CSV table of C-alpha atoms in Angstrom, one decimal:
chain,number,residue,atom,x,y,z
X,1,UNK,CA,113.1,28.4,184.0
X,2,UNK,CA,114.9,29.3,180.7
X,3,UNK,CA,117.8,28.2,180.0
X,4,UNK,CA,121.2,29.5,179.4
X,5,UNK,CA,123.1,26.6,178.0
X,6,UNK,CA,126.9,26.8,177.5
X,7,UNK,CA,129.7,24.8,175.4
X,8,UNK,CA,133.0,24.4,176.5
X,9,UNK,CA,135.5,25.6,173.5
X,10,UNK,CA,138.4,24.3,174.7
X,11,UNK,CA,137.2,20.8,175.3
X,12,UNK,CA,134.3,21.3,172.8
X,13,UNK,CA,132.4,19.1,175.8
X,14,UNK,CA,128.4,20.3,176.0
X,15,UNK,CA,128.7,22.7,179.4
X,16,UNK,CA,125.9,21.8,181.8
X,17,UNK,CA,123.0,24.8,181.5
X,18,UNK,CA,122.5,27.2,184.2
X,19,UNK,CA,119.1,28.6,184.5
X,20,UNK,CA,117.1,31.2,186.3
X,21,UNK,CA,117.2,30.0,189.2
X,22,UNK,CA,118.9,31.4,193.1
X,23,UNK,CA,119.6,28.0,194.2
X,24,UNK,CA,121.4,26.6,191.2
X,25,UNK,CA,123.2,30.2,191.2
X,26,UNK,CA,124.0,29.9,194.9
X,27,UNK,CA,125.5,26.4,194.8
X,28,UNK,CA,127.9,28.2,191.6
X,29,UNK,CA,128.6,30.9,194.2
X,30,UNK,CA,129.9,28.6,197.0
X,31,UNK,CA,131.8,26.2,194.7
X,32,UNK,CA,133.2,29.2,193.0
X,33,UNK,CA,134.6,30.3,196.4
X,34,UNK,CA,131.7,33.5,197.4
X,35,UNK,CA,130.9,33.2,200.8
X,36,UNK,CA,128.0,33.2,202.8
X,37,UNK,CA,126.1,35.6,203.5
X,38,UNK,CA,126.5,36.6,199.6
X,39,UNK,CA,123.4,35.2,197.8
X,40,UNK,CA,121.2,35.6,195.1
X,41,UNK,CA,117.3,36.0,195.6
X,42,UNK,CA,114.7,37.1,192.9
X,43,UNK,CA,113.0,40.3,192.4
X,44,UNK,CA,109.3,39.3,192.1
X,45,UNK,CA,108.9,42.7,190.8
X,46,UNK,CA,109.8,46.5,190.3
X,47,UNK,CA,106.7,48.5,192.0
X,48,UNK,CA,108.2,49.7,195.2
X,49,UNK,CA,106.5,47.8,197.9
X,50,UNK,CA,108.1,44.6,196.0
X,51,UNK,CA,111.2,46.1,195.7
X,52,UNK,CA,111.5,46.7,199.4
X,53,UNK,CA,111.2,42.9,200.0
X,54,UNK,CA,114.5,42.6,198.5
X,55,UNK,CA,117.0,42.2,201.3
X,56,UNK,CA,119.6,44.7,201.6
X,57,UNK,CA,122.6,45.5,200.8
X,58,UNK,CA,122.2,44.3,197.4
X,59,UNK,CA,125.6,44.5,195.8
X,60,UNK,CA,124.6,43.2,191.8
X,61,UNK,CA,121.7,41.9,189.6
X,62,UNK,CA,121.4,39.4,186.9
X,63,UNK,CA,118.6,40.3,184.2
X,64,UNK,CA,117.6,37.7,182.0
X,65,UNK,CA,115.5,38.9,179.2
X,66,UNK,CA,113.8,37.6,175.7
X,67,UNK,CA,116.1,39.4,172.7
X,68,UNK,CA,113.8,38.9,169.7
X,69,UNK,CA,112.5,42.5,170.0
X,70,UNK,CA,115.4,43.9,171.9
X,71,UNK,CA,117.6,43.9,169.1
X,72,UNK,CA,116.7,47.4,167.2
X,73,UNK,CA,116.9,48.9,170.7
X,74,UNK,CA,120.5,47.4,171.3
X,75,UNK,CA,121.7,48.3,167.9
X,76,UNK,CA,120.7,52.3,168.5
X,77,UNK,CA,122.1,52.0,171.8
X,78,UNK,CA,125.7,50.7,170.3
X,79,UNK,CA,125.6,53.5,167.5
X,80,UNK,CA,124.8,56.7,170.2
X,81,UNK,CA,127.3,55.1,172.0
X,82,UNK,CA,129.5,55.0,169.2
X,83,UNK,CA,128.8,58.4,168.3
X,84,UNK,CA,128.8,60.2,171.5
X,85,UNK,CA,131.4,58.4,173.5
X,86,UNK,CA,131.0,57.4,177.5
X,87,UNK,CA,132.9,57.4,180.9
X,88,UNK,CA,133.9,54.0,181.7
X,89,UNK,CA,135.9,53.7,185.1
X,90,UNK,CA,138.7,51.7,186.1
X,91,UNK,CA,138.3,48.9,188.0
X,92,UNK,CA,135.2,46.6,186.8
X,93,UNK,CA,136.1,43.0,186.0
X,94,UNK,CA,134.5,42.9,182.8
X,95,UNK,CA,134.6,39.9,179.8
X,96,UNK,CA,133.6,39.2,176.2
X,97,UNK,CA,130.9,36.7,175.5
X,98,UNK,CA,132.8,35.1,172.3
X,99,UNK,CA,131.0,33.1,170.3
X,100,UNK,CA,133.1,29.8,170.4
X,101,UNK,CA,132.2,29.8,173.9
X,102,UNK,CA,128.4,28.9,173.0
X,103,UNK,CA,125.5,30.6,175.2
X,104,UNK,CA,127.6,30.7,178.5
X,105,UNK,CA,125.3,34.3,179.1
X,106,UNK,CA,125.0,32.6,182.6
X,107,UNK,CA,127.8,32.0,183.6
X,108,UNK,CA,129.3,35.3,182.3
X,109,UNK,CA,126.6,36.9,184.6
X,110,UNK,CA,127.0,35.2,187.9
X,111,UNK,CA,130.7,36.0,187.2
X,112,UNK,CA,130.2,39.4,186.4
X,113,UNK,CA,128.4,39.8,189.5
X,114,UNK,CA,130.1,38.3,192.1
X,115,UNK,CA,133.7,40.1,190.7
X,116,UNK,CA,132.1,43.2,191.3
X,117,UNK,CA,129.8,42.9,193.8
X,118,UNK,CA,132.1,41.0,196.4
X,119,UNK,CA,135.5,42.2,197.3
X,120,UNK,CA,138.8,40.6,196.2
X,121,UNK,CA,139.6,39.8,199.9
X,122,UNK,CA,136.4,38.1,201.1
X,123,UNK,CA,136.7,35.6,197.7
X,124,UNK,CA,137.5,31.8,199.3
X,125,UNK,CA,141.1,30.2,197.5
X,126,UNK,CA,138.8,28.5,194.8
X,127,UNK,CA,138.5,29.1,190.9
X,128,UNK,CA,136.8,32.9,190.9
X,129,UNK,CA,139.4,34.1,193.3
X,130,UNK,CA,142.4,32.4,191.3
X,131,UNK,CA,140.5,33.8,187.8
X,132,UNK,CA,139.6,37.2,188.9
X,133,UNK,CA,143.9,38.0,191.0
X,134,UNK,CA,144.6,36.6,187.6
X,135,UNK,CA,142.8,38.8,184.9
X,136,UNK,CA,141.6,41.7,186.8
X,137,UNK,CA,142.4,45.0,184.6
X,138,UNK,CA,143.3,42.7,181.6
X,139,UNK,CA,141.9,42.8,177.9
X,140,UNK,CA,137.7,41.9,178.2
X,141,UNK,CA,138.8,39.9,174.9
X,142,UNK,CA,141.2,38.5,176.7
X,143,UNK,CA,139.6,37.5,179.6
X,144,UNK,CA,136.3,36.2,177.8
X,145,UNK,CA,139.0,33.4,175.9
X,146,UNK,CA,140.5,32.6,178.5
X,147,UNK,CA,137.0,31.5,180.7
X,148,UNK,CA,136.9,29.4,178.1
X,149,UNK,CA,140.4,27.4,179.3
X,150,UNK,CA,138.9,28.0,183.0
X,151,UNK,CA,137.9,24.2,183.8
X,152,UNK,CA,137.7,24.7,187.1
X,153,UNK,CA,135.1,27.1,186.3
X,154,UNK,CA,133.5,24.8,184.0
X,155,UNK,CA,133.3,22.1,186.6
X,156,UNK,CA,131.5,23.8,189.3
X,157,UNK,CA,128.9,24.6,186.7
X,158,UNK,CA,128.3,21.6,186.0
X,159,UNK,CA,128.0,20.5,189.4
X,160,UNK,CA,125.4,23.0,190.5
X,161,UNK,CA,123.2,22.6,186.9
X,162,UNK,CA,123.3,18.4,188.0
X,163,UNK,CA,122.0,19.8,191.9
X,164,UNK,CA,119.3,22.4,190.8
X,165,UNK,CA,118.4,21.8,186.8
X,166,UNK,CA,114.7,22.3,186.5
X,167,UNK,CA,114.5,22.4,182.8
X,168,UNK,CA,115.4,19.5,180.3
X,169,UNK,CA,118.7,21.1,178.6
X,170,UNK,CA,118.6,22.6,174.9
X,171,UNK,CA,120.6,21.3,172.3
X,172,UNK,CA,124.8,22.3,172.2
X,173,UNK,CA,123.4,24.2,168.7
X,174,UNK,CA,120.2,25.5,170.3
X,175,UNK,CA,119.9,29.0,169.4
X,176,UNK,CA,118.2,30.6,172.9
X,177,UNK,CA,116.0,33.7,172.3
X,178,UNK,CA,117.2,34.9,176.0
X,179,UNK,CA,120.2,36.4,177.3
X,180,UNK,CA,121.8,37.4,180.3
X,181,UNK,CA,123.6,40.5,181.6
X,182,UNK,CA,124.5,42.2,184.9
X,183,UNK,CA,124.0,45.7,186.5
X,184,UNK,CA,126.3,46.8,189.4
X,185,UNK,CA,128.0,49.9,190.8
X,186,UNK,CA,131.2,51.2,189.5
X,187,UNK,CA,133.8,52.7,191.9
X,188,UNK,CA,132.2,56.0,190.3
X,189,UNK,CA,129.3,55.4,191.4
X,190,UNK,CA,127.6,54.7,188.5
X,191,UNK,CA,125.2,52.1,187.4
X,192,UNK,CA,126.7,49.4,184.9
X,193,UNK,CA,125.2,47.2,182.7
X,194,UNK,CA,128.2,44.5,182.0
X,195,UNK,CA,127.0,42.0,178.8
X,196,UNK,CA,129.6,40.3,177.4
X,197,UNK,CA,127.5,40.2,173.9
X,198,UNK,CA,128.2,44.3,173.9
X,199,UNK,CA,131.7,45.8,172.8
X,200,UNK,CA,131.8,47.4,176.5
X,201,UNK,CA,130.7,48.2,179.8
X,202,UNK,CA,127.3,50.6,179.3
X,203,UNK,CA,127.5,53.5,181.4
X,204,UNK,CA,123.7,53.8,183.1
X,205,UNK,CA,124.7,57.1,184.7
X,206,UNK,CA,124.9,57.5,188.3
X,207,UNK,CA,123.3,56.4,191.1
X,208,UNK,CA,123.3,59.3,193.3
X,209,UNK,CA,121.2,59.5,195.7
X,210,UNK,CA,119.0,56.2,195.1
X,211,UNK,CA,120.0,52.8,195.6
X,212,UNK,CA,121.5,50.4,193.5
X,213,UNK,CA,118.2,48.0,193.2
X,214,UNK,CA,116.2,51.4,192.5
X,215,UNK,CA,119.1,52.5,190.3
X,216,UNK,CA,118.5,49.0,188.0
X,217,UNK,CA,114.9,49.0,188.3
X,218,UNK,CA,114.8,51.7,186.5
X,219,UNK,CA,116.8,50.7,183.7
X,220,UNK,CA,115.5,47.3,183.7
X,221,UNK,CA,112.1,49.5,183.0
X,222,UNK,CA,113.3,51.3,180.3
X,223,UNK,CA,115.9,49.9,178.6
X,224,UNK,CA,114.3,46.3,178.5
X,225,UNK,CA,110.6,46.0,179.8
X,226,UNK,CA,109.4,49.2,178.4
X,227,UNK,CA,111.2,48.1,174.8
X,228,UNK,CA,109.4,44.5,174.5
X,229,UNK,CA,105.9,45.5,176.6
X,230,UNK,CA,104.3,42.1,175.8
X,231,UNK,CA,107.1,39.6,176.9
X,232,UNK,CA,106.8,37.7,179.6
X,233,UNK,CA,110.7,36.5,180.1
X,234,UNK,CA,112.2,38.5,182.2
X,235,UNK,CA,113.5,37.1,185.3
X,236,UNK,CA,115.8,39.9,187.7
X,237,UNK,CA,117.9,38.5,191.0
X,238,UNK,CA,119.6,40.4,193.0
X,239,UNK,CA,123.3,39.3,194.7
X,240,UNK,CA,122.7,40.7,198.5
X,241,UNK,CA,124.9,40.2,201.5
X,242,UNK,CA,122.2,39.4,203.7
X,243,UNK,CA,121.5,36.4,206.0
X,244,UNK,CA,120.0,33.2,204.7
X,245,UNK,CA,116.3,33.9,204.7
């Protein structure tokens, strides 16, 4: 699996990495205070008939993707944004990635995720529920600087990287070609890709009449696949609320 390794500002303590991988990113969920049935599961694929083996509902995705080739792609993105202005609705939870933080891409994604994907009221007491009733609608610049004060949060990552960690860890300095972000659904209804590296929310357009897995496989095609053809890093999962399987 690669590796999304993460450094704790505050402390300036090497965070445990968190990788890939559904079980490591369940065992975050459950410490973190997400109930069952809420899990993560991968996406072997985007053709349809591997698509429909995704259990349903699916409620988020974490992409992780190589960035070496992605980067001219981003950069146009950012300046048509820039240009031509978006919709962004109220009501995603939504934090910068600062730099001081180190590659914490992971967690940033599972968090992302599950404080979109799960409601408020179904969140266990624990450290998601206390961090999200506390930061919800706040300043993303905000909110990314203070995950890095969140040692509660720190701790259960750790304790699910020791359980699951597949992959000898990189270097505190390591600079990872790989990064992860999140798609969900907006109270809109639109599709939105949530990175923490990006000055905002991306607005992906609605999902209409298709579902939220079809609605990201399609802009997992073309806004990352279709941009870096020859890659072989990309890893999707999607956060359902489906029995254990």
């Amino acid at each position: 699996s690669v590796l999304a390794s993460e450094r704790g500002a505050a402390t300036g303590t090497m965070w445990m990495p968190l990788e890939s991988n559904p079980d490591m990113l369940n065992t975050f969920l459950r410490k973190l205070g997400v109930p069952e049935p809420y899990q993560f599961c991968d996406v072997f694929g985007l053709d349809e008939e591997l698509l429909q083996m995704v259990p349903q509902p699916v409620v988020a995705l974490v992409l992780l993707y190589p960035t070496a080739n992605l980067r001219q792609f981003k950069e146009e993105q950012r300046q048509r944004i820039e240009r031509e202005g978006q919709q962004v609705c109220e009501g995603l939870f939504y934090m910068k990635q600062h730099d001081s933080i180190g590659n914490a891409c992971g967690t940033i994604g599972a968090i992302h995720a599950a404080a979109n994907g799960v409601p408020l009221a179904e969140l266990r007491e624990g450290p998601l529920r206390d961090f999200v009733t506390t930061y919800r609608g706040k300043d993303p610049d905000a909110v990314g600087r203070a995950l890095q004060e969140a040692s509660g949060i720190q701790e259960v990552s750790e304790e699910a990287a020791v359980l699951y960690g597949q992959t000898e860890a990189p270097e505190p300095e390591a600079e990872l070609d790989a990064h992860f972000c999140c798609l969900v659904g907006g109270p809109d209804g639109c599709l939105y890709e949530l990175d923490g590296r990006k000055a905002g929310p991306v607005n992906h357009g609605p999902i209409a009449d298709s579902s939220l897995l079809a609605a990201a496989a399609r802009v997992v095609r073309t806004c990352f696949m279709e941009q870096d053809p020859s890659a072989l890093g990309f890893n999707l999962m999607a956060l359902v609320a489906a029995a254990p399987f």
